[in-house]
XYZ file of C-alpha atoms in Angstrom:
753
model
C 88.008 -10.505 27.342
C 87.486 -7.047 28.823
C 87.247 -5.730 32.401
C 83.923 -4.443 33.671
C 83.301 -0.802 34.426
C 83.133 0.171 38.069
C 81.099 3.348 37.899
C 77.715 1.621 38.291
C 76.045 0.846 41.597
C 74.114 -2.399 41.717
C 70.446 -1.761 42.553
C 69.233 -3.826 45.513
C 66.280 -5.051 43.409
C 68.738 -7.329 41.575
C 69.774 -9.107 44.767
C 69.190 -12.837 44.585
C 68.118 -12.722 40.955
C 69.374 -15.323 38.478
C 72.272 -14.372 36.232
C 69.865 -14.504 33.271
C 66.154 -15.057 33.191
C 65.468 -18.751 32.724
C 63.732 -20.234 29.730
C 64.962 -18.411 26.666
C 67.620 -19.962 24.397
C 69.591 -16.721 24.659
C 69.609 -16.918 28.461
C 70.730 -20.538 28.521
C 73.403 -19.776 25.920
C 74.894 -16.919 27.963
C 74.808 -18.838 31.235
C 76.526 -21.858 29.753
C 79.167 -19.668 28.174
C 79.817 -17.966 31.519
C 80.430 -21.271 33.225
C 83.530 -21.445 31.058
C 84.331 -17.797 31.536
C 83.916 -17.434 35.261
C 84.423 -20.996 36.413
C 81.218 -20.685 38.369
C 78.316 -22.899 39.146
C 76.298 -22.019 36.036
C 72.596 -21.444 36.249
C 72.346 -21.848 40.023
C 74.606 -18.840 40.716
C 72.937 -15.776 42.123
C 73.696 -12.088 41.904
C 74.466 -10.224 45.105
C 74.524 -6.456 45.587
C 78.041 -5.188 45.075
C 79.254 -1.802 43.989
C 81.364 -2.038 40.880
C 79.404 -4.589 38.869
C 78.655 -3.641 35.262
C 75.151 -3.780 33.800
C 74.723 -6.122 30.837
C 72.933 -4.520 27.916
C 71.109 -6.415 25.198
C 69.444 -4.507 22.364
C 69.739 -1.264 24.260
C 68.063 -2.362 27.521
C 69.484 -3.369 30.900
C 69.118 -7.121 31.398
C 70.831 -7.499 34.771
C 74.350 -7.939 36.047
C 76.804 -10.751 35.484
C 78.207 -11.453 38.918
C 78.462 -14.831 40.563
C 78.424 -15.438 44.299
C 81.672 -17.371 44.379
C 83.525 -14.360 42.917
C 82.035 -11.732 45.201
C 85.352 -11.320 46.971
C 87.241 -10.644 43.710
C 85.684 -7.531 42.178
C 88.770 -6.904 40.060
C 88.456 -10.323 38.429
C 85.113 -9.785 36.801
C 85.572 -11.087 33.255
C 83.184 -10.513 30.394
C 83.265 -11.848 26.850
C 82.950 -9.677 23.743
C 79.249 -10.505 23.884
C 79.044 -8.306 27.014
C 80.071 -5.138 25.200
C 77.317 -2.538 24.775
C 75.256 -3.008 21.624
C 75.593 -0.903 18.491
C 72.976 0.306 16.103
C 73.074 -1.455 12.728
C 73.471 0.560 9.556
C 70.439 0.878 7.357
C 67.133 2.607 6.871
C 64.821 3.991 9.512
C 63.695 1.302 11.888
C 66.820 -0.835 11.536
C 67.095 -3.263 14.391
C 69.749 -2.941 17.050
C 72.685 -5.321 16.851
C 73.588 -6.906 20.155
C 77.071 -7.337 21.607
C 79.421 -9.594 19.658
C 79.561 -13.178 20.989
C 82.778 -14.879 21.965
C 84.536 -16.269 18.901
C 85.033 -20.034 19.189
C 88.504 -21.326 18.454
C 88.840 -23.158 15.138
C 92.599 -23.235 14.705
C 92.284 -21.704 11.231
C 95.200 -19.510 10.182
C 95.834 -17.206 7.243
C 97.593 -19.253 4.524
C 100.714 -18.513 2.556
C 100.289 -18.005 -1.193
C 100.725 -21.500 -2.709
C 102.425 -22.585 -5.911
C 99.605 -23.833 -8.166
C 101.644 -24.491 -11.297
C 101.017 -28.245 -11.161
C 97.234 -27.956 -10.837
C 95.114 -29.036 -13.793
C 91.895 -27.407 -12.575
C 91.287 -24.432 -10.295
C 88.161 -23.975 -8.191
C 87.220 -20.442 -7.204
C 84.719 -18.526 -5.131
C 84.356 -15.024 -3.725
C 82.922 -13.871 -0.412
C 81.513 -10.385 -0.555
C 79.965 -7.411 1.156
C 76.982 -6.952 -1.181
C 74.508 -4.638 0.589
C 72.048 -4.209 -2.310
C 71.980 -7.824 -3.493
C 68.354 -8.612 -2.665
C 67.096 -5.190 -3.731
C 69.040 -4.463 -6.911
C 71.046 -7.583 -7.748
C 74.811 -8.177 -7.413
C 76.586 -4.931 -6.663
C 79.596 -5.485 -8.908
C 78.057 -3.714 -11.912
C 76.555 -0.935 -9.790
C 79.649 -0.103 -7.781
C 78.012 -1.169 -4.518
C 80.041 -3.406 -2.213
C 83.362 -5.219 -2.429
C 85.062 -8.596 -2.124
C 85.940 -9.564 1.468
C 87.853 -12.708 0.557
C 88.704 -15.128 -2.256
C 88.911 -18.905 -2.019
C 90.724 -21.227 -4.399
C 91.134 -24.982 -4.694
C 92.879 -27.462 -6.969
C 92.088 -30.920 -8.259
C 94.038 -32.773 -5.536
C 91.527 -31.515 -2.952
C 93.647 -28.768 -1.402
C 91.944 -25.416 -0.827
C 92.812 -21.989 0.540
C 90.953 -18.885 1.658
C 92.500 -15.437 1.409
C 90.555 -13.000 3.626
C 90.907 -9.351 2.636
C 88.316 -7.104 4.233
C 86.459 -9.005 6.964
C 84.891 -6.788 9.613
C 85.211 -3.510 7.736
C 81.902 -1.670 8.038
C 80.425 0.742 5.448
C 82.247 3.627 7.160
C 85.579 1.881 6.781
C 85.901 1.047 10.483
C 87.058 -2.344 11.711
C 84.511 -4.029 14.022
C 86.409 -7.265 14.758
C 88.773 -7.852 17.674
C 92.420 -7.041 16.817
C 93.519 -10.679 16.696
C 90.822 -11.460 14.092
C 91.333 -8.266 12.112
C 95.007 -9.202 11.863
C 94.036 -12.334 9.896
C 92.993 -10.136 6.968
C 95.600 -10.122 4.222
C 96.727 -7.149 2.151
C 94.043 -6.808 -0.591
C 96.573 -5.749 -3.208
C 98.747 -8.784 -2.551
C 95.747 -11.116 -2.667
C 94.449 -9.622 -5.905
C 97.912 -9.735 -7.481
C 98.266 -13.430 -6.634
C 94.747 -14.287 -7.793
C 95.212 -12.297 -10.996
C 98.374 -14.262 -11.753
C 96.720 -17.655 -11.133
C 93.373 -17.057 -12.824
C 94.571 -15.387 -16.021
C 95.926 -18.622 -17.510
C 94.006 -21.101 -19.673
C 93.387 -23.821 -17.098
C 89.709 -24.681 -16.503
C 88.061 -22.778 -13.637
C 85.191 -24.420 -11.730
C 82.626 -22.896 -9.408
C 78.973 -22.423 -8.513
C 77.102 -19.336 -9.723
C 80.191 -18.147 -11.566
C 78.506 -15.111 -13.131
C 78.460 -13.649 -9.626
C 82.106 -14.441 -8.910
C 83.476 -13.476 -12.332
C 81.625 -10.166 -12.070
C 83.110 -9.349 -8.679
C 86.608 -10.376 -9.754
C 86.348 -8.242 -12.875
C 85.185 -5.320 -10.757
C 88.399 -5.720 -8.728
C 90.509 -5.825 -11.906
C 90.917 -9.615 -12.144
C 90.205 -11.030 -15.613
C 89.666 -14.788 -15.470
C 91.001 -16.767 -18.429
C 90.426 -20.302 -19.645
C 87.223 -22.381 -19.818
C 84.659 -21.740 -17.102
C 82.520 -24.570 -15.742
C 79.529 -23.816 -13.513
C 78.073 -26.789 -11.653
C 74.711 -25.019 -11.346
C 74.489 -24.902 -15.153
C 75.371 -28.587 -15.296
C 72.625 -29.473 -12.835
C 69.983 -27.485 -14.722
C 70.891 -29.419 -17.878
C 70.842 -32.758 -16.058
C 67.477 -32.086 -14.445
C 65.389 -29.207 -15.783
C 62.947 -29.607 -12.891
C 65.556 -29.755 -10.134
C 64.249 -28.188 -6.918
C 67.601 -26.675 -5.977
C 70.989 -25.991 -7.528
C 72.684 -24.354 -4.544
C 76.099 -25.645 -3.551
C 74.702 -27.150 -0.343
C 72.037 -29.063 -2.295
C 74.517 -30.345 -4.862
C 77.077 -31.352 -2.262
C 74.448 -33.378 -0.431
C 73.247 -34.977 -3.675
C 76.592 -35.945 -5.179
C 78.929 -36.191 -2.191
C 76.584 -36.960 0.688
C 77.950 -34.043 2.653
C 77.283 -30.367 3.178
C 79.445 -27.300 3.589
C 81.271 -26.363 6.781
C 78.626 -23.916 7.984
C 77.373 -24.884 11.442
C 79.870 -22.969 13.586
C 79.820 -19.898 11.339
C 76.040 -19.703 10.968
C 75.429 -20.462 14.652
C 77.784 -17.675 15.649
C 76.220 -15.141 13.291
C 72.696 -16.099 14.363
C 73.589 -15.827 18.058
C 74.823 -12.299 17.423
C 72.517 -10.925 14.754
C 69.409 -13.050 15.220
C 67.568 -15.196 12.724
C 67.925 -18.848 11.834
C 71.379 -20.384 11.501
C 71.156 -21.125 7.776
C 72.084 -19.716 4.358
C 70.293 -16.457 5.165
C 73.266 -15.569 7.354
C 75.434 -15.200 4.237
C 74.475 -11.537 4.002
C 76.313 -11.029 7.315
C 79.462 -12.863 6.272
C 81.408 -9.602 6.039
C 80.985 -9.220 9.814
C 82.384 -12.687 10.524
C 85.906 -13.373 11.807
C 88.231 -14.902 9.205
C 88.892 -17.807 11.566
C 85.230 -18.846 11.293
C 84.755 -17.973 7.620
C 87.924 -19.708 6.467
C 86.783 -23.372 6.619
C 83.410 -22.380 5.134
C 84.964 -20.464 2.220
C 87.531 -23.153 1.436
C 84.707 -25.648 0.863
C 83.018 -23.229 -1.537
C 86.023 -23.580 -3.834
C 86.826 -27.272 -3.400
C 83.361 -28.864 -3.497
C 82.496 -27.746 -7.071
C 85.533 -29.590 -8.473
C 84.417 -32.848 -6.880
C 80.784 -32.335 -7.850
C 81.625 -31.582 -11.497
C 83.483 -34.881 -11.822
C 80.262 -36.762 -11.132
C 78.075 -34.399 -13.150
C 80.342 -34.805 -16.159
C 79.862 -38.553 -16.102
C 76.093 -37.997 -16.072
C 76.036 -35.318 -18.789
C 77.721 -37.498 -21.391
C 75.015 -40.187 -21.659
C 72.291 -37.523 -21.398
C 73.773 -35.828 -24.449
C 74.112 -32.325 -23.015
C 77.875 -31.778 -22.976
C 77.734 -29.564 -26.075
C 75.054 -27.430 -24.470
C 77.002 -27.273 -21.209
C 79.946 -25.924 -23.157
C 77.742 -23.263 -24.831
C 76.100 -22.193 -21.580
C 79.447 -21.830 -19.817
C 80.973 -19.871 -22.688
C 78.192 -17.330 -22.188
C 79.397 -16.386 -18.699
C 81.972 -13.754 -19.658
C 79.612 -12.268 -22.252
C 76.741 -11.903 -19.770
C 79.065 -10.311 -17.217
C 80.248 -7.745 -19.745
C 76.698 -7.047 -20.924
C 75.624 -6.286 -17.370
C 78.626 -4.053 -16.788
C 77.701 -2.046 -19.892
C 74.063 -1.638 -18.914
C 71.147 -0.232 -20.873
C 71.061 3.560 -21.277
C 67.931 5.324 -20.036
C 66.721 8.919 -20.087
C 65.846 9.522 -16.445
C 64.342 12.930 -17.245
C 62.047 11.314 -19.805
C 61.069 8.647 -17.278
C 60.213 11.278 -14.675
C 58.136 13.124 -17.270
C 56.204 9.941 -18.112
C 55.733 9.278 -14.397
C 54.113 12.688 -13.901
C 51.985 12.331 -17.037
C 50.684 8.964 -15.894
C 49.892 10.424 -12.477
C 47.658 12.980 -14.150
C 46.037 10.284 -16.274
C 45.273 8.202 -13.195
C 43.613 11.181 -11.527
C 41.536 11.720 -14.657
C 40.441 8.068 -14.740
C 39.449 8.258 -11.060
C 37.185 11.173 -11.962
C 35.647 9.242 -14.850
C 35.016 6.260 -12.583
C 33.195 8.496 -10.115
C 31.033 9.869 -12.910
C 30.131 6.368 -14.082
C 29.473 4.865 -10.626
C 28.192 7.928 -8.783
C 30.654 7.290 -5.960
C 34.451 7.319 -5.712
C 35.923 4.007 -6.868
C 39.278 2.574 -5.866
C 40.215 0.354 -8.840
C 42.622 -1.648 -6.684
C 40.165 -2.458 -3.867
C 37.608 -5.245 -4.231
C 35.217 -3.759 -1.656
C 35.115 -0.419 -3.471
C 34.525 -2.088 -6.847
C 31.824 -4.291 -5.328
C 29.976 -1.196 -4.108
C 30.129 0.324 -7.580
C 28.889 -2.889 -9.182
C 25.925 -2.995 -6.786
C 24.965 0.612 -7.493
C 25.045 -0.042 -11.239
C 23.324 -3.407 -11.056
C 26.243 -5.298 -12.538
C 26.487 -8.925 -11.355
C 29.781 -9.445 -9.554
C 31.998 -11.908 -11.442
C 32.986 -15.096 -9.671
C 35.963 -17.374 -9.916
C 36.003 -21.053 -8.978
C 38.651 -21.981 -6.450
C 40.448 -25.009 -7.921
C 41.249 -26.451 -4.503
C 37.858 -26.093 -2.826
C 35.537 -25.898 -5.835
C 33.839 -22.872 -4.287
C 32.845 -19.820 -6.321
C 34.129 -16.555 -4.929
C 33.658 -12.967 -6.086
C 36.734 -11.785 -7.933
C 37.598 -8.636 -9.830
C 40.696 -10.041 -11.496
C 41.522 -8.636 -14.923
C 40.484 -11.714 -16.999
C 37.008 -11.618 -15.432
C 36.573 -7.869 -15.897
C 37.630 -8.189 -19.538
C 34.587 -10.408 -20.140
C 32.147 -7.724 -18.917
C 31.019 -5.200 -21.507
C 30.619 -2.102 -19.351
C 32.504 1.247 -19.269
C 33.180 0.833 -15.545
C 35.187 -2.324 -16.182
C 37.020 -0.727 -19.092
C 38.109 2.187 -16.925
C 39.147 -0.050 -14.030
C 41.361 -2.055 -16.392
C 42.726 1.121 -17.963
C 43.592 2.471 -14.524
C 45.343 -0.728 -13.468
C 47.423 -0.873 -16.647
C 48.519 2.736 -16.245
C 49.270 2.269 -12.526
C 51.335 -0.846 -13.268
C 53.385 0.994 -15.861
C 53.830 4.055 -13.652
C 54.734 2.325 -10.393
C 56.487 -0.853 -11.505
C 58.162 -0.010 -14.778
C 58.778 3.729 -14.768
C 59.484 4.289 -11.079
C 60.429 0.823 -9.846
C 62.611 -0.095 -12.803
C 64.040 3.111 -14.239
C 63.862 5.915 -11.685
C 64.720 3.775 -8.651
C 67.263 1.383 -10.180
C 69.301 3.423 -12.647
C 72.959 4.183 -11.910
C 74.139 7.287 -13.685
C 71.573 6.816 -16.436
C 72.048 3.074 -16.979
C 70.192 -0.042 -15.879
C 72.409 -2.983 -15.005
C 69.938 -5.872 -14.998
C 71.035 -9.457 -14.460
C 70.660 -12.085 -17.187
C 69.934 -15.681 -16.167
C 70.632 -18.307 -18.846
C 69.258 -21.303 -16.901
C 66.944 -22.110 -14.023
C 68.530 -21.420 -10.661
C 67.309 -21.317 -7.079
C 65.708 -17.885 -7.449
C 65.746 -16.918 -11.132
C 65.823 -18.335 -14.634
C 63.539 -20.293 -16.952
C 63.212 -24.068 -17.297
C 62.949 -23.739 -21.070
C 66.553 -22.553 -21.353
C 65.513 -19.115 -22.544
C 67.062 -16.078 -20.922
C 65.368 -14.512 -17.942
C 66.293 -11.175 -16.411
C 65.954 -9.534 -13.020
C 66.799 -6.373 -11.115
C 64.915 -5.179 -13.080
C 63.066 -7.798 -15.123
C 62.801 -6.057 -18.476
C 61.120 -9.070 -20.080
C 57.776 -8.319 -18.475
C 57.433 -4.852 -19.998
C 54.315 -5.075 -22.214
C 55.074 -5.828 -25.851
C 53.349 -4.072 -28.740
C 51.030 -1.990 -26.580
C 50.843 1.783 -26.294
C 51.832 1.603 -22.632
C 54.728 -0.707 -23.343
C 55.979 1.632 -26.042
C 55.938 4.558 -23.609
C 58.162 2.620 -21.222
C 60.553 1.668 -24.008
C 60.817 5.265 -25.148
C 62.722 5.987 -21.933
C 65.470 3.576 -23.127
C 67.490 5.868 -25.343
C 70.638 5.566 -27.412
C 73.732 7.458 -26.339
C 74.362 10.881 -27.827
C 75.016 10.549 -31.537
C 73.994 6.893 -31.538
C 71.030 4.727 -32.476
C 69.051 2.063 -30.658
C 69.427 -1.074 -32.759
C 67.171 -4.077 -32.209
C 67.930 -7.469 -33.742
C 65.008 -9.860 -33.451
C 64.802 -13.473 -34.622
C 61.803 -13.538 -36.947
C 59.145 -16.064 -35.872
C 61.828 -18.310 -34.415
C 59.366 -20.661 -32.695
C 57.497 -21.286 -35.948
C 60.798 -21.907 -37.725
C 61.521 -24.493 -35.042
C 58.058 -25.953 -35.636
C 58.883 -26.268 -39.322
C 62.146 -28.004 -38.431
C 60.454 -30.585 -36.180
C 57.200 -30.906 -38.155
C 55.921 -34.398 -38.940
C 52.823 -35.670 -40.688
C 50.860 -34.369 -43.622
C 52.067 -31.030 -44.959
C 55.348 -31.019 -42.996
C 57.616 -31.237 -46.030
C 55.481 -28.682 -47.879
C 55.870 -26.271 -44.967
C 59.639 -26.645 -44.990
C 59.705 -26.138 -48.732
C 57.762 -22.875 -48.403
C 60.489 -21.468 -46.148
C 63.274 -22.846 -48.317
C 61.761 -21.226 -51.416
C 61.057 -17.976 -49.593
C 63.217 -17.516 -46.463
C 61.253 -14.365 -45.625
C 57.876 -16.137 -45.706
C 55.457 -15.266 -42.917
C 54.053 -18.325 -41.149
C 50.822 -16.571 -40.226
C 50.196 -15.414 -43.793
C 50.737 -18.977 -44.986
C 48.162 -20.202 -42.467
C 45.657 -17.475 -43.436
C 45.718 -18.602 -47.059
C 45.300 -22.260 -46.152
C 42.363 -21.579 -43.785
C 40.666 -19.409 -46.414
C 40.888 -22.218 -48.958
C 39.362 -24.749 -46.567
C 36.741 -22.698 -44.717
C 36.124 -19.558 -46.771
C 36.950 -17.514 -43.649
C 39.236 -14.576 -44.406
C 41.070 -14.019 -41.128
C 43.013 -10.957 -40.147
C 46.574 -11.432 -38.969
C 45.872 -11.154 -35.236
C 43.232 -13.934 -35.119
C 45.490 -16.047 -37.302
C 48.287 -15.688 -34.766
C 45.900 -16.738 -31.989
C 44.884 -19.835 -33.961
C 48.473 -20.785 -34.695
C 49.392 -20.330 -31.080
C 46.439 -22.455 -30.009
C 47.186 -25.239 -32.451
C 50.762 -25.779 -31.363
C 50.248 -25.167 -27.631
C 47.079 -27.183 -27.085
C 44.450 -24.463 -26.708
C 40.958 -25.883 -26.254
C 38.075 -25.276 -28.665
C 36.279 -23.128 -26.083
C 39.364 -21.041 -25.300
C 40.051 -20.486 -28.991
C 36.523 -19.182 -29.606
C 36.696 -16.891 -26.567
C 40.058 -15.457 -27.553
C 38.747 -14.703 -31.045
C 35.382 -13.367 -29.889
C 33.461 -15.932 -31.941
C 30.163 -17.655 -31.214
C 30.505 -21.259 -30.009
C 29.225 -22.525 -33.379
C 31.656 -20.406 -35.403
C 34.495 -21.330 -33.079
C 33.678 -25.017 -33.436
C 33.685 -24.781 -37.229
C 36.965 -22.878 -37.276
C 38.561 -25.251 -34.787
C 37.456 -28.260 -36.821
C 38.904 -26.914 -40.064
C 42.071 -25.210 -38.816
C 43.957 -28.466 -38.253
C 43.169 -29.379 -41.850
C 44.910 -26.197 -42.954
C 47.971 -27.130 -40.900
C 47.694 -30.885 -40.222
C 51.360 -31.062 -39.289
C 50.692 -28.904 -36.194
C 48.538 -31.499 -34.456
C 50.749 -34.346 -35.649
C 53.867 -32.616 -34.319
C 52.191 -31.907 -31.007
C 51.165 -35.543 -30.690
C 54.703 -36.646 -31.529
C 56.118 -34.436 -28.768
C 53.615 -35.908 -26.303
C 54.623 -39.434 -27.318
C 58.247 -38.505 -26.684
C 57.328 -37.456 -23.152
C 55.446 -40.684 -22.465
C 58.257 -42.831 -23.897
C 61.334 -41.290 -22.276
C 60.074 -38.663 -19.804
C 61.386 -35.595 -21.609
C 61.517 -33.741 -24.939
C 64.749 -32.947 -26.732
C 65.564 -29.715 -28.572
C 67.602 -29.240 -31.724
C 70.897 -29.105 -29.799
C 69.968 -31.835 -27.313
C 68.536 -29.814 -24.433
C 66.218 -31.984 -22.341
C 63.023 -30.683 -20.752
C 61.878 -33.152 -18.112
C 58.322 -34.188 -17.187
C 58.852 -35.965 -13.852
C 55.272 -35.989 -12.547
C 52.416 -38.416 -13.206
C 48.629 -38.355 -13.234
C 45.671 -40.627 -13.937
C 45.033 -41.930 -17.458
C 41.344 -41.372 -16.882
C 40.027 -37.848 -16.910
C 39.704 -36.666 -13.340
C 38.914 -32.957 -12.807
C 41.445 -31.366 -10.516
C 43.647 -34.467 -10.422
C 47.078 -33.518 -9.049
C 50.407 -34.185 -10.693
C 52.364 -36.514 -8.393
C 55.686 -38.263 -8.153
C 55.770 -41.743 -9.654
C 55.527 -43.533 -6.298
C 52.709 -41.299 -5.061
C 50.804 -41.720 -8.339
C 51.170 -45.514 -8.138
C 49.765 -45.509 -4.624
C 46.781 -43.390 -5.669
C 45.828 -44.886 -9.057
C 47.946 -48.001 -9.526
C 51.015 -48.429 -11.768
C 48.972 -49.384 -14.865
C 46.551 -46.455 -14.642
C 48.980 -43.520 -14.764
C 50.707 -41.446 -17.406
C 53.093 -38.516 -17.568
C 51.450 -35.254 -16.487
C 51.404 -31.990 -18.456
C 52.237 -33.658 -21.777
C 50.235 -30.911 -23.541
C 53.206 -28.625 -22.815
C 55.653 -30.886 -24.624
C 55.716 -29.093 -27.970
C 55.874 -25.712 -26.271
C 58.961 -26.799 -24.313
C 60.567 -28.260 -27.417
C 60.107 -25.103 -29.493
C 61.047 -22.640 -26.766
C 64.088 -24.677 -25.835
C 65.129 -24.804 -29.478
C 64.774 -21.030 -29.761
C 67.054 -20.744 -26.716
C 69.596 -23.065 -28.369
C 69.745 -20.870 -31.462
C 70.041 -17.579 -29.572
C 72.739 -18.803 -27.201
C 74.865 -20.538 -29.834
C 74.703 -17.407 -32.005
C 75.648 -15.103 -29.125
C 78.645 -17.262 -28.204
C 79.906 -17.401 -31.780
C 79.497 -13.653 -32.314
C 81.212 -12.877 -29.004
C 84.164 -15.161 -29.644
C 84.501 -13.816 -33.189
C 85.047 -10.351 -31.731
C 81.832 -8.912 -33.146
C 80.760 -7.533 -29.760
C 83.957 -5.546 -29.230
C 83.707 -1.761 -29.349
C 85.621 -1.528 -32.644
C 83.070 -3.883 -34.258
C 79.355 -3.788 -33.343
C 79.761 -3.103 -29.641
C 78.512 -5.063 -26.661
C 74.748 -5.779 -26.560
C 73.057 -3.965 -23.706
C 69.998 -6.251 -23.500
C 68.645 -9.601 -24.538
C 64.860 -9.838 -24.251
C 62.941 -12.859 -25.543
C 64.248 -13.418 -29.101
C 66.048 -10.107 -29.520
C 69.433 -8.546 -28.929
C 69.557 -4.785 -28.368
C 72.489 -2.472 -28.959
C 73.335 1.089 -28.049
C 74.897 1.565 -31.469
C 77.457 4.348 -31.680
C 79.310 2.908 -34.673
C 79.474 4.336 -38.190
C 76.116 3.894 -40.009
C 77.942 2.093 -42.813
C 79.792 -0.246 -40.460
C 80.243 -3.525 -42.433
C 80.498 -5.561 -39.230
C 76.712 -5.534 -38.900
C 76.456 -7.630 -42.054
C 78.911 -10.110 -40.575
C 76.903 -10.226 -37.357
C 73.756 -11.011 -39.346
C 75.539 -13.875 -41.089
C 76.659 -15.361 -37.775
C 73.269 -15.017 -36.083
C 71.397 -16.587 -38.990
C 73.788 -19.505 -39.490
C 74.937 -20.436 -35.997
C 72.896 -23.673 -35.974
C 73.354 -25.353 -39.373
C 71.310 -28.393 -38.269
C 68.034 -26.533 -38.669
C 66.170 -27.586 -41.804
C 64.715 -24.179 -42.697
C 66.350 -20.751 -43.024
C 66.426 -18.405 -40.017
C 66.011 -14.673 -40.442
C 66.861 -11.614 -38.336
C 64.719 -8.479 -38.338
C 66.959 -5.438 -37.879
C 65.311 -2.195 -36.757
C 66.809 1.147 -35.738
C 65.472 4.190 -33.886
C 66.362 6.911 -31.380
C 65.047 4.732 -28.546
C 63.825 1.225 -27.835
C 60.179 2.133 -28.329
C 60.741 3.565 -31.792
C 63.178 0.931 -33.052
C 60.588 -0.623 -35.371
């Protein structure tokens, strides 16, 4: 509580006005709080002119004067909460909003704990609270050197938990913004880190939620966590691949019927900083008083232990405990990979950016020559004008929801039009995408001292990750850089090896088709497996080309053969297959009719995967990963029929007229999930064998699709690469055909072929 200034005269226009304007939640909140503060009559009190009253500011503007009639004879007793302090401007970019005065801090009774003796604990739960200013823009700041830990929470298996606040209220300039009594609750960071380092280095299991985030921040502060790591978000993704949410709040509600202690904390932050009182307030946690954050943070460490107990009982009958172990053993590896980062040549990227700018200008000129008017390739109205001038019918796309046809200049529609205008529009868009998204957005804007520290996501989470179990990446997402195109190669050429080193790319050769051979059933399945056993380097597409030629007389090139193989195992329709290959409907029909005869096992294996979905509701990969199909649809063909929950589908069509939806994706999920099993098991084994240490092959800097990439600075004759190949090719002995790694080397990623 502070005393009001007395150097302001109260304007007479405020006489008789309410303490706060009625109606707004903010007004009611302040008036109710001042009933407690001033002992007054609440909303019925009126302001009276009196020299010495202090104006109340909110977001930089005068909102009136807090002065109640019953205190008019006690000018020295005017009491204001912290919320009545003048506002401060928030840190940030131009246009940052103004932060209002800090609200009164409600009493919680929470006190800074003593360091406990945890020697008797069998399991330790952990969580970090952080100041992470670039999280939404560039990913967790621990690998980029942006931000810091503000507190660490720990819990043990008997339910006891502690929170050790370290840096609450310290702004980016190093100034303390909290009241002295709250700032005093912060503990000495060095003492906290020393205690945590001592506890977490042992071999007891550590449990948490989103542990890659926490382990990264702890490592950044010099704390190396030992022992098995168990992440409840990984467990949930394995228990339900279609789960709508794996956040701690969601899991606590699901398994324990309770949420986190958040209401007081989030309400307080929202009343001060605006916004809704929910998880979005986490970004402001560094501003919060330890007395409010303490109960919240303690739950973050204790709840995962209780949740895992129930998840474990569910994982055993589902058959995913082995996979859970593999996924969790990846955590330390993925943290270290992100710390290392991928080296990039920023100068090269800037050069490509300028070159592409010139190319875009040139294409704009060519478009004007073709159309006779300037054309903006990104604007539908501009393209429509050009189409009209040239007499080209505007392409239309059917809206699946309404059934209406609407003009659209989306890339797939333009690709079907044989006209130079469309070719140049598509060329422009591809170049602009590469220039703005990949070169500038990914490399120039996100590098830190010549390295990109992207995040790797092994499983589906709330915001990132893939349901298949394959790795996803973000900040930046290097997996969506075009593959095997001239533009994609230009982007990859900016990823360069360190001085004196080589970019080394290790790619699983046709891993999905090897998984197909493993799971294949029906006619020709054993013959296919025998081909790979006899020749481990056999090319699946070449095998298919020979078989199709024997049956149809058609001598396909490799690219069409790949399209056919892709279509056969992923359920591509006859029409789509013909369109992708550029064939007439008759030729496409003939090819489609004969292709399954060349590879009869493909259709049989696809049908078997669909039957698995209909029988048990999921498909299972080679290591037991389950991909769920929880939605249902009508057995009868119904254009545009939605996929619904079981109860909703029963209400719409009846329980005997429904079947699992999307079963045509079953084989795809099975093969992709199996490829993920192989990659992850191999990475774990290589990591734990020491092959990723700097005195062996070095830490991978990227994993993209089926490849591992290295900034290789080792001796060219380093024998450890042969050992790494052996591990990667033999990590999953259950597979019934040999697996092969393609190893390529070059000065940069684009030329490592």
